[in-house]
Structure formats: C-alpha cells, structure tokens
Coordinates of C-alpha atoms and ligand atoms in Angstrom, one line a residue:
M1 CA 24.9 -24.7 -9.4
P2 CA 21.2 -25.4 -8.9
S3 CA 18.9 -22.6 -7.8
R4 CA 18.0 -22.4 -3.9
R5 CA 14.6 -21.1 -5.1
V6 CA 11.6 -23.3 -4.6
L7 CA 8.4 -22.5 -6.3
L8 CA 5.4 -24.4 -4.7
G9 CA 2.0 -24.4 -6.1
G10 CA -1.3 -26.5 -6.5
A11 CA -0.7 -29.9 -5.0
A12 CA 3.2 -29.3 -4.4
A13 CA 2.3 -27.0 -1.9
S14 CA 0.5 -29.7 0.2
V15 CA 3.7 -31.2 1.0
A16 CA 5.1 -27.9 1.9
A17 CA 4.8 -28.4 5.7
A18 CA 7.1 -31.8 5.3
V19 CA 9.9 -30.4 2.8
L20 CA 9.9 -26.5 3.6
P21 CA 12.2 -24.8 3.5
S22 CA 14.7 -25.9 0.8
P23 CA 17.4 -27.1 0.5
G24 CA 17.0 -30.3 2.5
A25 CA 19.2 -30.5 5.6
R26 CA 18.9 -26.6 6.2
A27 CA 15.4 -27.2 7.1
Q28 CA 15.8 -29.1 10.0
T29 CA 18.7 -27.0 11.4
Q30 CA 18.0 -23.6 10.7
P31 CA 15.3 -21.1 12.0
R32 CA 12.8 -20.7 9.6
V33 CA 11.0 -17.2 9.0
V34 CA 7.7 -17.3 7.4
V35 CA 6.8 -14.0 5.6
I36 CA 3.0 -13.6 4.7
G37 CA 2.5 -11.4 1.7
G38 CA 4.7 -10.8 -1.3
G39 CA 4.1 -6.7 -1.7
F40 CA 6.5 -3.9 -1.1
A41 CA 6.7 -5.0 2.6
G42 CA 6.8 -8.8 2.7
A43 CA 8.8 -9.3 -0.7
S44 CA 11.6 -6.6 0.9
C45 CA 11.6 -8.5 4.1
A46 CA 11.9 -12.0 2.4
R47 CA 15.0 -10.7 0.4
A48 CA 16.7 -8.7 3.1
L49 CA 16.3 -11.9 5.6
T50 CA 18.1 -14.0 2.9
R51 CA 20.9 -11.2 2.5
L52 CA 21.5 -10.6 5.8
D53 CA 21.7 -14.7 6.9
R54 CA 22.1 -17.0 4.1
D55 CA 21.5 -19.7 6.5
L56 CA 18.1 -18.8 7.6
A57 CA 15.3 -20.9 5.9
V58 CA 12.9 -18.0 4.7
T59 CA 9.6 -19.0 3.3
L60 CA 7.3 -16.3 1.3
I61 CA 3.5 -16.8 1.0
E62 CA 1.8 -15.1 -1.3
T63 CA -1.8 -15.4 -2.8
E64 CA -1.1 -14.0 -6.0
T65 CA 1.0 -15.1 -9.2
A66 CA 1.9 -11.5 -10.1
Y67 CA 1.9 -8.6 -8.0
V68 CA 0.1 -5.3 -9.3
A69 CA 1.8 -2.1 -7.8
C70 CA -0.3 0.9 -6.7
P71 CA 2.4 3.7 -7.1
F72 CA 1.7 5.0 -10.7
S73 CA -1.5 3.5 -10.9
N74 CA -3.4 6.6 -11.1
A75 CA -1.5 7.3 -14.1
V76 CA -3.1 4.1 -15.6
L77 CA -6.4 5.6 -14.8
A78 CA -5.7 8.8 -16.8
G79 CA -4.4 6.7 -20.0
L80 CA -0.9 7.8 -19.4
R81 CA 0.3 4.1 -18.5
G82 CA -0.5 0.6 -19.2
I83 CA -1.2 -1.8 -16.6
E84 CA 1.7 -4.0 -17.8
A85 CA 4.1 -1.4 -16.5
Q86 CA 2.7 -1.9 -12.9
T87 CA 2.8 -5.7 -13.0
F88 CA 5.4 -7.8 -11.8
G89 CA 6.2 -11.5 -11.2
Y90 CA 7.9 -13.6 -8.8
D91 CA 10.8 -15.1 -10.7
G92 CA 13.8 -13.7 -8.9
F93 CA 13.5 -15.0 -5.4
D94 CA 16.5 -17.0 -5.1
G95 CA 17.1 -18.7 -1.8
I96 CA 13.4 -18.3 -0.9
A97 CA 10.9 -20.9 -0.6
L98 CA 7.9 -19.3 -2.7
I99 CA 4.3 -20.7 -1.6
R100 CA 1.6 -19.5 -4.1
K101 CA -1.2 -19.9 -1.4
R102 CA -3.5 -18.0 1.0
A103 CA -2.5 -18.0 4.6
V104 CA -6.0 -18.5 6.3
A105 CA -5.0 -18.9 10.1
V106 CA -2.1 -18.3 12.5
D107 CA -1.7 -20.4 15.7
A108 CA 0.5 -18.0 17.7
E109 CA 1.2 -20.2 20.7
R110 CA 2.3 -23.0 18.7
R111 CA 4.0 -20.8 15.8
R112 CA 1.9 -22.2 13.0
V113 CA 0.5 -20.8 10.0
R114 CA -2.4 -22.4 8.0
L115 CA -2.4 -22.3 4.3
D116 CA -6.2 -22.3 2.6
D117 CA -5.2 -26.1 1.3
G118 CA -4.9 -27.3 5.1
T119 CA -1.3 -27.4 5.0
D120 CA 0.5 -26.3 8.3
I121 CA 4.0 -24.6 8.2
D122 CA 5.8 -24.0 11.5
Y123 CA 7.8 -21.0 12.0
A124 CA 10.5 -19.4 14.5
R125 CA 9.2 -16.1 13.5
L126 CA 6.6 -14.9 11.5
V127 CA 6.3 -11.5 9.5
L128 CA 3.0 -10.2 8.6
A129 CA 2.7 -8.0 5.6
P130 CA -0.7 -8.5 4.1
G131 CA -1.3 -4.8 3.2
I132 CA -5.0 -3.5 3.7
E133 CA -8.3 -4.6 3.4
L134 CA -11.4 -2.6 2.7
N135 CA -13.5 -1.8 5.6
F136 CA -16.9 -2.5 4.2
E137 CA -18.4 -2.6 7.5
A138 CA -17.6 1.2 8.0
L139 CA -19.6 2.5 5.1
P140 CA -23.2 1.5 4.8
G141 CA -24.1 0.5 1.2
Y142 CA -20.6 -0.2 0.0
D143 CA -19.4 -4.0 -0.6
A144 CA -17.6 -6.0 -3.0
A145 CA -20.8 -5.8 -5.3
A146 CA -20.9 -2.0 -4.9
A147 CA -17.2 -1.8 -5.9
E148 CA -18.1 -3.5 -9.2
I149 CA -20.2 -0.2 -9.8
M150 CA -18.5 2.4 -7.7
P151 CA -14.8 1.3 -7.8
H152 CA -12.3 2.1 -5.2
A153 CA -9.0 1.2 -7.3
W154 CA -7.4 1.0 -4.1
K155 CA -5.9 -2.2 -4.6
A156 CA -4.3 -2.1 -8.2
G157 CA -5.4 -4.5 -10.9
P158 CA -9.0 -5.2 -12.3
Q159 CA -10.4 -2.3 -10.1
T160 CA -7.9 0.2 -11.7
L161 CA -9.1 -1.0 -15.4
L162 CA -12.5 -0.8 -14.2
L163 CA -12.4 3.0 -13.0
R164 CA -10.2 3.9 -16.2
D165 CA -13.1 2.3 -18.4
R166 CA -15.6 4.1 -16.5
L167 CA -13.8 7.4 -17.1
T168 CA -13.3 6.5 -20.7
A169 CA -17.1 5.7 -21.0
M170 CA -18.3 8.9 -19.3
P171 CA -19.7 11.9 -21.7
D172 CA -18.6 15.0 -21.6
G173 CA -20.2 17.3 -19.4
G174 CA -20.3 14.4 -16.5
T175 CA -19.4 14.7 -13.0
V176 CA -16.9 12.6 -11.4
V177 CA -17.3 11.9 -7.7
L178 CA -14.5 10.8 -5.6
S179 CA -14.4 10.2 -1.8
A180 CA -11.5 10.0 0.3
P181 CA -11.6 8.3 3.8
A182 CA -10.2 9.7 7.3
N183 CA -6.8 9.0 8.6
P184 CA -5.0 6.7 8.8
F185 CA -5.4 5.0 5.3
R186 CA -3.2 3.5 2.5
C187 CA -1.1 6.2 0.7
P188 CA -2.5 9.7 2.2
P189 CA -1.4 11.9 -0.8
G190 CA -2.9 9.2 -3.2
P191 CA -6.5 10.8 -3.5
Y192 CA -5.1 14.0 -4.3
E193 CA -2.7 12.6 -7.0
R194 CA -5.7 10.7 -8.3
A195 CA -8.0 13.6 -8.7
S196 CA -5.0 15.7 -10.3
L197 CA -4.7 12.8 -13.1
I198 CA -8.2 12.6 -13.3
A199 CA -8.7 16.3 -13.9
H200 CA -5.6 16.0 -16.7
Y201 CA -7.6 13.4 -18.3
L202 CA -10.8 15.4 -18.1
K203 CA -9.3 18.7 -19.4
R204 CA -8.0 17.0 -22.5
N205 CA -10.8 14.7 -23.6
K206 CA -14.0 16.1 -21.7
P207 CA -13.6 19.5 -20.9
R208 CA -17.1 20.2 -19.8
S209 CA -16.8 17.8 -16.8
K210 CA -16.0 18.5 -13.3
L211 CA -14.5 16.4 -10.3
I212 CA -15.7 16.6 -6.9
I213 CA -13.7 15.3 -4.0
L214 CA -15.8 14.3 -0.9
D215 CA -13.3 14.2 2.0
A216 CA -13.6 12.9 5.5
K217 CA -10.8 15.2 6.5
D218 CA -10.2 19.2 6.9
A219 CA -6.5 18.8 5.8
F220 CA -4.4 16.6 3.6
S221 CA -0.7 15.5 2.6
K222 CA 1.0 18.5 0.4
Q223 CA -2.2 20.1 0.5
R224 CA -0.8 23.6 -0.5
L225 CA 1.2 22.2 -3.1
F226 CA -1.9 20.4 -4.8
E227 CA -4.3 23.2 -4.2
A228 CA -1.8 25.9 -6.0
A229 CA -1.4 23.2 -8.9
W230 CA -5.1 22.5 -9.4
Q231 CA -5.7 26.8 -9.7
K232 CA -3.0 26.7 -12.2
L233 CA -3.4 23.7 -14.3
Y234 CA -7.1 22.9 -13.6
P235 CA -9.0 26.1 -12.8
G236 CA -12.7 25.5 -11.8
L237 CA -12.4 21.6 -12.5
I238 CA -11.9 20.2 -9.1
E239 CA -14.2 21.2 -6.2
W240 CA -13.0 19.8 -2.7
V241 CA -15.4 19.7 0.1
P242 CA -13.7 19.1 3.2
L243 CA -15.3 17.6 6.5
S244 CA -16.4 20.6 7.8
A245 CA -18.2 21.5 4.7
G246 CA -20.2 18.0 4.7
G247 CA -17.3 16.1 3.1
R248 CA -17.7 13.1 4.9
V249 CA -19.6 10.2 2.8
T250 CA -21.7 8.3 5.4
E251 CA -23.4 6.0 2.9
V252 CA -23.4 5.3 -0.8
D253 CA -26.1 3.8 -3.0
P254 CA -24.6 1.9 -6.1
A255 CA -28.2 1.7 -7.8
T256 CA -28.3 5.4 -8.4
Q257 CA -24.3 6.1 -8.0
T258 CA -25.2 8.6 -5.1
L259 CA -22.9 9.3 -2.2
A260 CA -24.7 10.7 0.8
T261 CA -23.0 13.1 3.4
E262 CA -24.5 14.6 6.3
F263 CA -25.1 17.8 4.3
G264 CA -26.8 16.1 1.4
S265 CA -26.2 13.8 -1.4
H266 CA -24.0 13.8 -4.5
K267 CA -25.0 12.0 -7.8
A268 CA -21.9 11.1 -9.7
D269 CA -21.6 9.9 -13.4
V270 CA -18.5 8.1 -12.3
A271 CA -18.2 7.3 -8.5
N272 CA -14.5 6.4 -7.2
V273 CA -15.4 5.4 -3.4
I274 CA -12.1 5.2 -1.5
P275 CA -13.5 3.6 1.6
P276 CA -12.2 3.2 5.5
Q277 CA -9.3 0.6 5.4
R278 CA -8.0 -1.7 8.0
A279 CA -4.9 -4.3 8.2
G280 CA -5.3 -7.2 5.8
A281 CA -7.8 -10.1 7.0
I282 CA -5.1 -12.5 8.0
A283 CA -3.7 -9.9 10.6
Q284 CA -7.3 -9.6 12.2
V285 CA -7.2 -13.6 12.2
A286 CA -3.7 -13.8 13.8
G287 CA -5.0 -11.6 16.8
V288 CA -2.5 -8.6 15.8
A289 CA -4.7 -5.9 15.0
D290 CA -6.4 -4.0 17.9
R291 CA -9.8 -2.1 18.0
T292 CA -8.8 0.2 15.2
G293 CA -8.2 -2.4 12.9
W294 CA -4.5 -1.8 12.4
C295 CA -1.4 -3.8 14.1
P296 CA 0.4 -2.1 16.9
I297 CA 4.0 -2.5 16.9
D298 CA 7.5 -2.0 18.8
P299 CA 9.3 0.7 16.8
V300 CA 12.6 -1.1 16.9
T301 CA 11.7 -4.9 16.0
F302 CA 8.2 -4.5 14.3
E303 CA 7.1 -7.0 16.9
S304 CA 3.5 -6.9 17.3
R305 CA 2.3 -5.3 20.6
L306 CA -0.1 -8.2 21.1
Q307 CA 1.5 -11.7 19.9
P308 CA 4.9 -12.4 20.5
G309 CA 7.0 -14.0 17.8
I310 CA 4.7 -12.2 15.2
H311 CA 6.2 -9.1 13.4
V312 CA 3.9 -6.8 11.3
V313 CA 5.5 -4.4 8.5
G314 CA 3.8 -2.3 5.7
D315 CA 0.4 -1.1 5.5
A316 CA -1.0 -3.1 8.0
A317 CA 1.3 -1.8 10.8
I318 CA 0.7 1.2 12.9
G319 CA 2.9 2.8 15.4
G320 CA 3.2 6.2 15.0
A321 CA 4.2 9.2 12.2
M322 CA 5.0 7.0 9.5
P323 CA 2.7 7.2 6.4
K324 CA 1.4 4.2 4.8
S325 CA 3.5 4.1 1.5
A326 CA 5.5 1.4 -0.5
F327 CA 8.6 3.6 0.4
S328 CA 7.8 3.1 4.1
A329 CA 6.9 -0.6 3.6
N330 CA 10.3 -1.3 2.1
A331 CA 12.2 0.6 4.8
Q332 CA 10.2 -1.1 7.5
A333 CA 10.7 -4.5 5.9
K334 CA 14.3 -4.0 5.8
A335 CA 14.9 -2.7 9.6
C336 CA 12.4 -5.8 10.7
A337 CA 14.5 -8.3 8.7
V338 CA 17.6 -6.8 10.5
A339 CA 15.9 -7.1 13.9
V340 CA 14.7 -10.7 13.2
A341 CA 17.9 -11.8 12.4
A342 CA 19.5 -10.3 15.4
L343 CA 16.9 -11.7 17.5
L344 CA 17.1 -15.5 16.0
R345 CA 20.7 -15.1 16.9
E346 CA 20.0 -13.9 20.2
R347 CA 21.8 -10.4 19.7
E348 CA 20.4 -7.0 20.6
P349 CA 18.3 -5.5 17.5
A350 CA 19.8 -2.1 16.4
Q351 CA 17.7 0.9 16.7
P352 CA 16.6 2.0 13.2
K353 CA 16.5 5.2 11.4
L354 CA 13.7 5.2 8.6
I355 CA 13.1 7.3 6.1
N356 CA 10.1 7.8 3.6
T357 CA 9.5 9.9 0.3
C358 CA 6.3 10.1 -1.5
Y359 CA 6.1 11.6 -5.0
S360 CA 2.8 13.0 -6.6
L361 CA 2.3 13.6 -10.3
V362 CA -0.1 16.4 -10.6
A363 CA 0.3 16.2 -14.3
P364 CA 2.6 14.7 -16.7
G365 CA 6.0 16.3 -16.1
Y366 CA 4.7 18.0 -12.8
G367 CA 5.8 16.2 -9.6
I368 CA 5.9 17.3 -6.2
S369 CA 7.1 15.4 -3.1
I370 CA 7.0 15.1 0.7
A371 CA 10.0 13.4 2.6
G372 CA 10.4 12.4 6.3
V373 CA 12.8 10.6 8.7
Y374 CA 11.5 8.4 11.5
Q375 CA 13.2 6.9 14.6
P376 CA 11.9 5.1 17.8
R377 CA 10.6 7.7 20.5
D378 CA 8.5 6.8 23.4
G379 CA 7.5 3.6 22.0
L380 CA 6.4 4.9 18.7
L381 CA 8.0 5.7 15.5
A382 CA 8.3 9.5 15.7
E383 CA 9.3 12.0 13.0
V384 CA 12.9 13.8 13.3
E385 CA 12.0 17.2 13.6
G386 CA 13.6 19.4 10.9
A387 CA 14.9 16.3 8.7
G388 CA 11.9 16.2 6.2
G389 CA 9.9 18.5 4.1
V390 CA 7.7 19.2 1.2
S391 CA 8.6 20.6 -2.4
P392 CA 8.8 24.5 -2.4
L393 CA 5.5 26.1 -3.1
D394 CA 6.8 28.5 -5.5
A395 CA 9.3 26.3 -7.4
P396 CA 9.8 26.9 -11.2
P397 CA 8.5 24.3 -14.0
E398 CA 12.0 22.6 -14.3
V399 CA 12.0 21.7 -10.6
R400 CA 8.4 20.3 -11.3
E401 CA 9.8 18.5 -14.1
L402 CA 12.7 17.0 -12.2
E403 CA 10.4 15.8 -9.3
A404 CA 8.2 13.8 -12.1
S405 CA 11.5 12.4 -13.4
Y406 CA 12.6 11.5 -9.7
A407 CA 9.3 9.8 -9.2
E408 CA 9.8 7.6 -12.3
D409 CA 13.3 6.8 -11.3
W410 CA 12.2 5.8 -7.9
F411 CA 9.7 3.5 -9.2
R412 CA 11.9 1.9 -11.3
T413 CA 14.6 1.5 -8.6
I414 CA 12.3 0.2 -5.8
T415 CA 10.6 -2.3 -8.3
G416 CA 14.0 -3.5 -9.5
E417 CA 14.9 -4.0 -5.9
V418 CA 11.9 -5.8 -4.6
F419 CA 10.8 -7.8 -7.8
G420 CA 14.0 -8.3 -9.5
Ligands
FAD1 C1 -3.6 4.9 -6.0 C2 -2.4 4.6 -4.9 C3 -1.2 5.2 -5.5 C4 0.0 5.1 -4.3 N1 1.1 5.9 -4.7 C5 2.3 5.5 -4.0 C6 3.6 6.1 -4.3 O1 3.7 7.3 -5.2 N2 4.6 6.2 -3.6 C7 4.5 5.0 -2.4 O2 5.4 4.9 -1.5 N3 3.4 4.3 -2.2 C8 2.3 4.7 -2.8 N4 0.9 3.9 -2.7 C9 0.9 3.2 -1.2 C10 1.4 1.7 -1.8 O3 0.9 0.9 -2.6 C11 1.2 0.8 -0.4 O4 1.4 1.6 0.9 C12 2.0 -0.6 -0.4 O5 1.5 -1.3 -1.6 C13 2.0 -1.3 0.8 O6 2.9 -2.3 0.6 P1 2.4 -3.7 1.5 O7 3.5 -4.8 1.2 O8 2.1 -3.4 2.9 O9 1.1 -4.2 1.0 P2 0.6 -4.5 -0.4 O10 1.4 -4.0 -1.4 O11 -0.9 -4.7 -0.3 O12 1.1 -6.3 -0.4 C14 0.3 -7.2 0.6 C15 0.5 -8.5 -0.5 O13 0.1 -9.7 0.7 C16 -0.7 -10.3 -0.1 N5 -1.5 -11.1 0.9 C17 -2.7 -10.6 1.6 N6 -3.1 -11.4 2.5 C18 -2.5 -12.7 2.1 C19 -2.6 -14.0 2.9 N7 -3.6 -14.3 3.5 N8 -1.9 -15.0 2.3 C20 -0.9 -14.8 1.3 N9 -0.9 -13.5 0.9 C21 -1.6 -12.5 1.3 C22 -1.5 -9.7 -1.1 O14 -1.9 -10.3 -2.3 C23 -0.2 -8.7 -1.6 O15 0.3 -9.2 -2.6 C24 -0.1 4.2 -3.4 C25 -1.3 3.4 -3.5 C26 -2.5 3.8 -3.9 C27 -3.6 3.1 -3.8

C-alpha cells in the first residue's frame, strides 16, 4: 500500500495550495487542518488528529528538517550527552502532508496561511504551535548578534553547542553568570537544572570556578529541592541572587561580557543570558498574541480568545497555571486535537484533564520532579488541588536515582511517540 505521507520541499511546495492535502480526492471533500510548528506541541497535534479522524486532511508546516529537543539539552552542556541524542527527523509522519517551509502570514478572515515562498494554504481550522521567540526588545544590549557571544541556549541546537564550547574553553577559576527571566517563560525549572549540571561540570573539571545565577524572581520551581541538592553536591559553587537582592538583569554588554542589574554589574568569563520570551513570531503576526506577547486560549478547545478558527498549543499559549514544558505541550496538543476533530464534525468538545510532570537532573543519577493536574475552571486551566506535588525533600539516594531513570524513560517515550 502506498504511503499517505507527502513530503514537500523546494519547488514542490509552490504547488502545495493546488494539491494539498494528499491523497487526491480527499483534499476536495474533507476539512483541512493546518498545523504550524513541528515541535512537541505541533507534531503531537498533527499525529493525534490523523489518529482521531483518518478522514481529516492534516498538513504540518515546519521550517526545519530536523527537530532538536530542549529536554536533556542541559546534559549536553555538561558533556554528559551528545547533541545527536537530542535530534529527531520527520520521517515517520504517515498520513500527514508535511511542508518544510516557514509560515509567514495568516489571514484569519479568509482562513488562509501564507508560506515564505508565497504559496497560500486554506484551512478549516488552524493550530499554531510555534513555540517561543526570544524577546530581544525586553533586554537592552541583547540581540541575535549578542547571543553569539553570550548564548541563551534556550532553543536547542547550535546555541547549545556554543555554550558548551564556551564552558569547555573557560580557564579554571572563571566565573559563569547565568541570567534567568521573570515568569512566564519556557521551562520554569530549566535554568536551575542548567545551573546544577554546569556546576557538576565545573566541580569535575574546573573546581576553582564559580557560578552566579542572576534571577528576575524571588522564588523558583522546585526551589527547596534544588537548594538542598546544591548544598550537598556543590557547596560554595553556586550563588543565587534573587530579584530582591538585585538579581534582575537590566542590560547586557557583549563587548565586555557584563550583565548589569539595578544593584551593580557582573563580569562573566562565560555568560548564559536567558532573556524574556514571548510566543513565536507567527503568533504575533496572526493576531493571536495579546499585549503580554503570549496567546490567550479557551481551556477546553485551545481556540484563540482573539481569532476564531485558530487554536494555539504549547509554549506559545497561555491560559492559567500550566507550565511551559514539552510534557504540557504534548498533553495540550492531544486535547486540542480532540476538540478540533469534534468541532469539525459539529460535536460538543469534551472537558479535558491534563497532566504535566517536569523532571530535572541535578547531577547524573540524581533526579527530582514536579507534577500537576489541570482542568478548565473559570475560563482558565487551573491546577487540581492536591493532585500533584514535588519529590520528597528528604528522599534517600535510591529515590533520586530512580527519578533520574524515570526522566530518561520519559524522554525516550515522548520523543518516540511524537517523532516516531
Ligand atoms: C534547557 C531546557 C530544558 C528543558 N527541559 C524540559 C524537560 O525536562 N521537560 C519538559 O517537559 N520540557 C522541557 N523543556 C521545555 C520544552 O522544550 C518546551 O516546553 C517545548 O519544546 C515546547 O514545545 P512547542 O512545540 O510549543 O515549541 P517548540 O519545541 O519550540 O517547537 C516549535 C516548532 O515550530 C517551528 N516553527 C516556529 N515558527 C514557525 C513558522 N512560522 N513556520 C514553520 N515552523 C515554525 C519551530 O521550528 C519548532 O520546530 C526544556 C526547555 C529548555 C530550554
């Protein structure tokens, strides 16, 4: 039986509007759902849609040929893992019309997406899953050129390798400065997992060095667990400077590798600037992002509060207590697919219940986690009281080791499910 997958790139994509989705006659008769972004959210949603209703015509638009996953990318920085283990192709997307192009505009009224080669694609419903973009406007001195000197590594790939190489080249006795943004941002525990694994690398390879975290917050995810682990594993190595002690970075100077705060400035040998973020550019262009830069959604259908017919899932969406994680992105994508399939068949969408678990590695064989359950309440995704929690503070080493192995298992399972 011939594969139902359609791979379009280069010149072939210019005929996409005429022929999509495949196969042939289905395109004329079945409603087309277009998904923009083939990350944890978009790829999960496209797959779920075809599974739920094989008669839907599903098109996935992704600009990259391969996806580099952020979860576990902090282990790459610490030399514990290769970037290949983070990289996934788009070969297993049978039944989905995959277009390797950038979506550059959305005409919400005419229900049409424009690609970077000028092709237009019509949709019955659009799912936007573009992830984040770095909000350079929110941090004076920081832009794409500065990121080549003071890497963010908040989108995995070349930035991850750049930061890893900076750490490798730093002499012993150097100072690493990591700046963490205010909420909301991608992966709330991510900066602190990163600090932990960089500390692990420094302790083993450059023991006279230190790490300063400049934080725009006074509290962070799994804080007590991280701080207890830092005291035990990396005493004196990590200094956390909260907002109230002058942690918020107000400006950076790549020429001198300096990060300025309201209370003074810090010169780094290696600077890792994690800047403020907002929904990916196409969300801003499509008019689904509000003044916060994020996309408010209905918690049952994930339909935009600002543009009918457009749904937003993953990091770009905002609508309550659910953190921006790959786990959440995958859960939201599946709930959104159920709602989109129902709406297209004129059925009432069901109320979803969504789970998130975020594992963090503090060192190899030392894992901690936070879990939560979320459901629609008062127009938002609210946390179900008493349903989640964090790892125990006083757990024995065997439990930390088990959690580290659960983290690996989770990553293998989710990437297998999403990227095949
Ligand atoms: C260091 C770090 C560690 C993390 N660790 C964890 C973890 O342990 N567990 C966890 O659950 N989460 C973790 N996360 C968070 C997780 O990576 C994100 O929450 C997740 O990637 C969000 O998925 P997404 O699909 O919304 O966005 P993305 O993964 O960013 O995917 C968006 C996709 O859309 C594409 N795209 C964007 N715009 C366009 C366009 N206009 N046209 C076509 N394609 C487009 C992009 O190329 C990209 O492939 C971590 C993040 C970081 C930075």
